[in-house]
Short mmCIF file of C-alpha atoms in Angstrom, two decimals:
data_model
loop_
_atom_site.label_atom_id
_atom_site.label_comp_id
_atom_site.label_asym_id
_atom_site.label_seq_id
_atom_site.Cartn_x
_atom_site.Cartn_y
_atom_site.Cartn_z
CA MET V 1 -15.59 -3.81 -5.12
CA GLN V 2 -14.65 -4.95 -1.63
CA LEU V 3 -12.73 -2.55 0.60
CA SER V 4 -11.17 -3.89 3.80
CA TYR V 5 -11.45 -1.95 7.06
CA ASN V 6 -12.25 -2.36 10.73
CA PRO V 7 -11.74 -0.08 13.75
CA THR V 8 -8.47 -1.82 14.70
CA TYR V 9 -6.84 0.08 11.82
CA ALA V 10 -7.01 3.15 14.08
CA GLY V 11 -6.47 1.32 17.38
CA SER V 12 -2.94 2.45 18.18
CA GLU V 13 -2.27 4.76 21.09
CA HIS V 14 -0.05 6.80 18.77
CA GLN V 15 -2.05 9.52 17.03
CA SER V 16 -0.92 10.45 13.51
CA GLU V 17 -2.26 10.48 9.98
CA THR V 18 -0.91 6.96 9.37
CA THR V 19 -2.74 5.54 12.38
CA GLN V 20 -5.94 7.60 12.15
CA LYS V 21 -6.86 8.50 8.58
CA ALA V 22 -8.44 5.13 7.76
CA GLN V 23 -11.13 5.85 10.33
CA HIS V 24 -11.79 9.28 8.82
CA ILE V 25 -12.16 7.76 5.36
CA ALA V 26 -14.40 4.95 6.63
CA ASP V 27 -16.57 7.43 8.51
CA GLY V 28 -16.81 9.50 5.35
CA LEU V 29 -18.05 6.47 3.42
CA LEU V 30 -20.91 6.12 5.90
CA VAL V 31 -21.98 9.72 5.31
CA ASP V 32 -21.22 9.82 1.59
CA PRO V 33 -21.02 6.27 0.16
CA ILE V 34 -19.23 5.55 -3.09
CA ARG V 35 -21.33 3.51 -5.46
CA GLY V 36 -19.86 0.06 -5.91
CA VAL V 37 -17.73 0.11 -2.74
CA GLU V 38 -18.55 -2.55 -0.12
CA VAL V 39 -16.65 -2.12 3.14
CA VAL V 40 -15.81 -5.55 4.59
CA ASP V 41 -14.21 -6.60 7.88
CA PRO V 42 -10.94 -8.48 7.19
CA ASP V 43 -10.69 -9.88 10.73
CA PRO V 44 -11.13 -13.55 9.64
CA TYR V 45 -7.75 -13.23 7.89
CA THR V 46 -5.86 -12.03 10.97
CA ALA V 47 -4.17 -15.37 11.75
CA LEU V 48 -3.09 -15.68 8.10
CA ALA V 49 -1.74 -12.14 8.15
CA ILE V 50 0.33 -12.89 11.27
CA GLU V 51 1.66 -16.00 9.54
CA TYR V 52 2.90 -13.92 6.61
CA ILE V 53 4.21 -11.13 8.84
CA ASN V 54 6.35 -13.78 10.50
CA LYS V 55 7.54 -14.97 7.08
CA ILE V 56 8.72 -11.54 5.92
CA HIS V 57 9.98 -10.03 9.20
CA ASP V 58 12.57 -11.20 11.72
CA GLU V 59 11.15 -12.86 14.83
CA VAL V 60 12.98 -10.48 17.16
CA TYR V 61 11.42 -7.47 15.44
CA VAL V 62 7.89 -8.89 15.40
CA ASN V 63 8.15 -9.74 19.11
CA ALA V 64 9.45 -6.24 19.84
CA VAL V 65 6.38 -4.67 18.24
CA ARG V 66 4.17 -7.06 20.22
CA THR V 67 5.83 -6.61 23.62
CA GLY V 68 7.52 -3.22 23.42
CA GLU V 69 11.00 -4.65 24.02
CA PRO V 70 13.63 -3.97 22.90
CA ARG V 71 12.13 -0.50 22.74
CA HIS V 72 14.40 0.80 19.96
CA LEU V 73 13.00 -1.88 17.65
CA ALA V 74 9.42 -1.55 18.82
CA THR V 75 9.50 2.17 18.03
CA SER V 76 11.77 2.02 14.97
CA GLN V 77 8.92 3.23 12.74
CA GLY V 78 8.74 6.45 14.74
CA PHE V 79 5.65 5.76 16.88
CA THR V 80 5.28 5.78 20.66
CA TRP V 81 4.83 2.15 21.73
CA GLY V 82 1.62 0.97 23.40
CA PRO V 83 -0.23 -2.38 23.53
CA GLY V 84 -2.47 -1.24 20.67
CA LEU V 85 0.44 -0.89 18.24
CA PHE V 86 0.79 -4.57 17.37
CA PRO V 87 -2.91 -5.25 16.59
CA MET V 88 -3.11 -1.96 14.67
CA ALA V 89 -0.11 -2.82 12.50
CA VAL V 90 -1.33 -6.39 11.98
CA SER V 91 -4.75 -5.14 10.89
CA HIS V 92 -3.30 -3.08 8.04
CA THR V 93 -1.57 -6.19 6.69
CA THR V 94 -4.70 -8.26 7.35
CA GLY V 95 -6.67 -5.95 5.07
CA LEU V 96 -4.23 -6.52 2.24
CA ILE V 97 -4.20 -10.29 2.73
CA ALA V 98 -8.03 -10.26 2.60
CA ALA V 99 -7.95 -8.07 -0.52
CA THR V 100 -5.43 -10.40 -2.16
CA TYR V 101 -7.64 -13.41 -1.46
CA GLU V 102 -10.63 -11.60 -2.95
CA ALA V 103 -8.76 -10.45 -6.05
CA LEU V 104 -7.05 -13.74 -6.87
CA THR V 105 -9.97 -16.00 -5.96
CA ASN V 106 -12.53 -14.03 -7.95
CA ASN V 107 -10.25 -12.56 -10.65
CA CYS V 108 -11.16 -9.00 -9.71
CA THR V 109 -9.86 -5.91 -7.95
CA SER V 110 -10.04 -5.09 -4.26
CA GLY V 111 -8.52 -2.67 -1.78
CA SER V 112 -7.84 -1.83 1.82
CA LEU V 113 -7.72 1.37 3.85
CA SER V 114 -4.21 0.27 4.84
CA SER V 115 -1.18 2.52 5.15
CA GLY V 116 2.15 2.57 6.98
CA LEU V 117 3.71 -0.23 4.96
CA HIS V 118 6.50 0.26 2.42
CA HIS V 119 9.40 1.52 4.59
CA ALA V 120 9.27 -1.49 6.91
CA SER V 121 12.15 -3.85 6.09
CA ARG V 122 12.81 -7.38 7.26
CA GLY V 123 14.38 -6.41 10.57
CA SER V 124 12.85 -3.06 11.55
CA GLY V 125 10.27 -0.41 10.93
CA SER V 126 10.95 3.01 9.45
CA GLY V 127 9.17 6.14 8.29
CA PHE V 128 5.84 5.48 10.09
CA CYS V 129 5.74 1.92 8.64
CA THR V 130 5.62 -1.05 11.04
CA PHE V 131 4.82 -4.23 9.07
CA ASN V 132 5.15 -4.40 5.29
CA GLY V 133 1.72 -5.51 4.14
CA LEU V 134 2.69 -4.94 0.50
CA ALA V 135 5.45 -7.56 0.73
CA ALA V 136 3.19 -9.87 2.75
CA ALA V 137 0.51 -9.66 0.05
CA ALA V 138 3.09 -10.34 -2.67
CA LEU V 139 4.44 -13.41 -0.86
CA TYR V 140 0.89 -14.65 -0.22
CA ALA V 141 0.11 -14.33 -3.93
CA VAL V 142 3.29 -16.21 -4.86
CA THR V 143 3.01 -19.04 -2.34
CA ALA V 144 -0.75 -19.57 -2.00
CA PHE V 145 -1.90 -18.67 -5.51
CA HIS V 146 1.25 -19.60 -7.44
CA ALA V 147 1.58 -16.17 -9.02
CA THR V 148 4.79 -16.17 -11.03
CA ARG V 149 4.86 -12.46 -11.87
CA VAL V 150 3.75 -9.82 -9.37
CA LEU V 151 4.08 -6.07 -9.88
CA VAL V 152 4.40 -3.70 -6.93
CA LEU V 153 3.54 -0.26 -8.29
CA ASP V 154 4.53 2.30 -5.65
CA PHE V 155 3.57 5.91 -6.33
CA ASP V 156 3.97 7.26 -2.81
CA ALA V 157 6.11 10.41 -2.54
CA HIS V 158 8.85 8.32 -0.90
CA SER V 159 10.74 5.28 -2.12
CA GLY V 160 9.72 1.80 -0.99
CA GLY V 161 13.11 0.58 0.13
CA GLY V 162 11.62 -1.65 2.80
CA THR V 163 9.53 -3.50 0.25
CA TRP V 164 12.57 -3.94 -1.97
CA ASN V 165 14.60 -5.27 0.98
CA ILE V 166 12.03 -7.99 1.64
CA ILE V 167 11.49 -8.81 -2.03
CA GLN V 168 15.21 -9.36 -2.53
CA GLN V 169 15.35 -11.75 0.42
CA SER V 170 12.09 -13.62 -0.11
CA MET V 171 10.96 -13.59 -3.76
CA PRO V 172 13.41 -11.83 -6.12
CA GLU V 173 12.44 -13.94 -9.14
CA ASN V 174 8.70 -13.29 -8.83
CA VAL V 175 8.25 -9.60 -8.05
CA VAL V 176 8.96 -6.46 -10.07
CA GLN V 177 8.89 -3.11 -8.24
CA ILE V 178 8.28 0.21 -9.99
CA ASP V 179 8.61 3.38 -7.89
CA VAL V 180 8.08 7.00 -8.89
CA THR V 181 8.95 9.41 -6.09
CA THR V 182 9.42 13.08 -5.32
CA SER V 183 11.73 12.31 -2.39
CA ARG V 184 14.90 10.27 -1.93
CA LEU V 185 13.82 8.92 1.45
CA ASP V 186 14.35 5.14 1.70
CA THR V 187 15.94 4.85 -1.72
CA TRP V 188 16.95 1.48 -3.17
CA ARG V 189 19.09 0.17 -6.05
CA PRO V 190 17.01 -1.39 -8.86
CA GLU V 191 17.92 -4.70 -10.44
CA GLY V 192 16.42 -6.66 -13.31
CA GLU V 193 13.15 -5.20 -14.59
CA SER V 194 12.53 -3.06 -11.51
CA ILE V 195 12.95 0.73 -11.74
CA LEU V 196 13.08 3.68 -9.36
CA THR V 197 12.46 7.19 -10.70
CA HIS V 198 13.12 10.31 -8.64
CA CYS V 199 11.51 13.35 -10.22
CA SER V 200 10.62 16.95 -9.53
CA VAL V 201 7.08 18.10 -8.86
CA GLU V 202 7.08 19.71 -12.30
CA ASP V 203 8.05 16.44 -14.01
CA TYR V 204 5.78 14.20 -11.94
CA ARG V 205 3.01 13.69 -14.50
CA GLN V 206 5.51 12.87 -17.25
CA SER V 207 7.42 10.47 -14.98
CA ILE V 208 4.22 8.65 -14.02
CA GLY V 209 3.27 8.30 -17.67
CA GLU V 210 6.72 7.00 -18.59
CA ALA V 211 6.69 4.46 -15.74
CA ILE V 212 3.31 3.11 -16.84
CA GLU V 213 4.41 2.95 -20.46
CA TYR V 214 7.49 1.02 -19.32
CA ALA V 215 5.32 -1.41 -17.36
CA LYS V 216 3.29 -2.05 -20.51
CA THR V 217 6.45 -3.26 -22.28
CA LEU V 218 7.06 -6.00 -19.71
CA LYS V 219 5.73 -9.53 -19.80
CA PRO V 220 2.17 -9.57 -18.37
CA PHE V 221 1.72 -9.84 -14.62
CA ASP V 222 -0.51 -12.26 -12.70
CA PHE V 223 -1.17 -9.76 -9.93
CA VAL V 224 -0.65 -6.03 -9.28
CA ILE V 225 -0.23 -4.36 -5.89
CA TYR V 226 -0.66 -0.59 -5.99
CA ASN V 227 0.60 1.66 -3.17
CA ALA V 228 -1.46 4.78 -3.84
CA GLY V 229 0.34 7.50 -1.92
CA MET V 230 -1.27 10.93 -1.85
CA ASP V 231 1.71 12.71 -0.27
CA PRO V 232 2.99 13.98 -3.64
CA ILE V 233 0.21 16.53 -3.08
CA ASN V 234 1.94 17.54 0.16
CA ASP V 235 5.08 18.10 -1.94
CA GLY V 236 3.24 20.33 -4.43
CA VAL V 237 1.86 17.99 -7.11
CA SER V 238 -1.61 19.15 -8.10
CA GLU V 239 -4.75 17.18 -7.39
CA GLY V 240 -5.43 17.23 -11.12
CA VAL V 241 -2.18 15.39 -11.82
CA ILE V 242 -2.97 12.85 -9.10
CA SER V 243 -6.42 12.32 -10.62
CA TYR V 244 -4.70 11.61 -13.96
CA ARG V 245 -2.34 9.20 -12.17
CA GLU V 246 -5.19 7.22 -10.64
CA ARG V 247 -6.96 6.85 -13.99
CA ALA V 248 -3.73 5.90 -15.75
CA VAL V 249 -2.90 3.23 -13.16
CA ARG V 250 -6.38 1.73 -13.29
CA ASP V 251 -6.42 1.74 -17.11
CA PHE V 252 -3.05 -0.03 -17.09
CA ILE V 253 -4.31 -2.71 -14.70
CA GLY V 254 -7.29 -3.51 -16.88
CA ASP V 255 -8.56 -7.03 -16.17
CA THR V 256 -5.52 -8.15 -14.15
CA PRO V 257 -6.31 -9.10 -10.53
CA ALA V 258 -5.09 -6.22 -8.39
CA ILE V 259 -5.28 -4.59 -4.98
CA PHE V 260 -4.49 -1.15 -3.61
CA ALA V 261 -3.34 0.36 -0.32
CA LEU V 262 -3.57 4.04 0.60
CA ALA V 263 0.02 4.97 1.60
CA GLY V 264 1.01 8.57 2.39
CA GLY V 265 -1.14 11.66 2.79
CA TYR V 266 -0.60 14.15 5.60
CA THR V 267 -1.83 17.34 7.24
CA TRP V 268 1.52 19.01 6.55
CA GLY V 269 1.22 22.48 5.05
CA GLY V 270 -2.13 23.32 6.60
CA GLN V 271 -4.05 20.38 5.13
CA THR V 272 -6.88 18.75 7.07
CA TYR V 273 -8.23 15.22 7.48
CA GLU V 274 -11.08 16.30 5.20
CA ASP V 275 -8.48 17.10 2.52
CA ILE V 276 -6.74 13.76 3.03
CA THR V 277 -10.05 11.90 2.81
CA ALA V 278 -10.89 13.66 -0.45
CA TRP V 279 -7.50 12.74 -1.91
CA HIS V 280 -7.86 9.06 -1.10
CA ARG V 281 -11.41 8.98 -2.38
CA MET V 282 -9.94 9.61 -5.84
CA THR V 283 -8.49 6.09 -5.72
CA LEU V 284 -11.70 4.59 -4.33
CA ASN V 285 -13.87 6.29 -6.95
CA THR V 286 -11.60 5.34 -9.83
CA TRP V 287 -11.35 1.67 -8.87
CA ALA V 288 -15.04 1.32 -8.00
CA THR V 289 -16.09 2.85 -11.33
CA ALA V 290 -13.78 0.52 -13.25
CA ALA V 291 -15.01 -2.51 -11.29
CA MET V 292 -18.64 -1.71 -12.07
CA ARG V 293 -17.80 -1.18 -15.73
CA ASN V 294 -15.93 -4.51 -15.91
CA ASN V 295 -18.82 -6.36 -14.25
CA LYS V 296 -21.37 -5.26 -16.85
#
């Protein structure tokens, strides 16, 4: 299974989990590789990623992230602006575009060490998210691969209102969004087949199971995009429940072409980068194991 990453993912001057954890995870894979995971450089897809960023975001906003002006837009995601911000944010979308190409060309699964995505709306960033690589990947699948039904499965602790904003403006007939959250940050109003579930920590496992069972009742999808947030752990969900979630998501996907991004996971509450890396490796291990099994 191919996993997109290069050092530009961590190239921003702003230091936070969103801008730095990909490097920690990639470094960990060098020390302790995961069988079946091949880390690949998505850089050849950078121009394509910029093309799709310009399709889903307003020109004024994209230019603000590039140049730093107007500053309120350039820093609307909550980061300090520097010249490394634009290439860093582009790289996280580039990884998802590369993963989408791999998955839909070869009818397989792929992933990227991308995060900082789902709160970014058409005209601004928000909540540590600069460019919405999830929406860019969905539009790429629809326009370049003629996918007629795409599922965005977002299990970050927070709602993906930015993704929904872009979907509604760019591809409302093609994309279904299913969110399960433990926070009401960036909430959105579902329409059609899409659903948003806010739940308590205690009800999280049940809510995940119900969301997946609901997805099974829908007409099959051509492509699945999974935003694998680990920040429910920061809110108090156990690692055991998250491990169940990762297996349940991967079992649901089955043979459908699919990609994943990493989404939230923070040092809040005394956690460390080693903890965050271990959390995200649950996704990598689960998808790599399934990919090897499907290739036999």
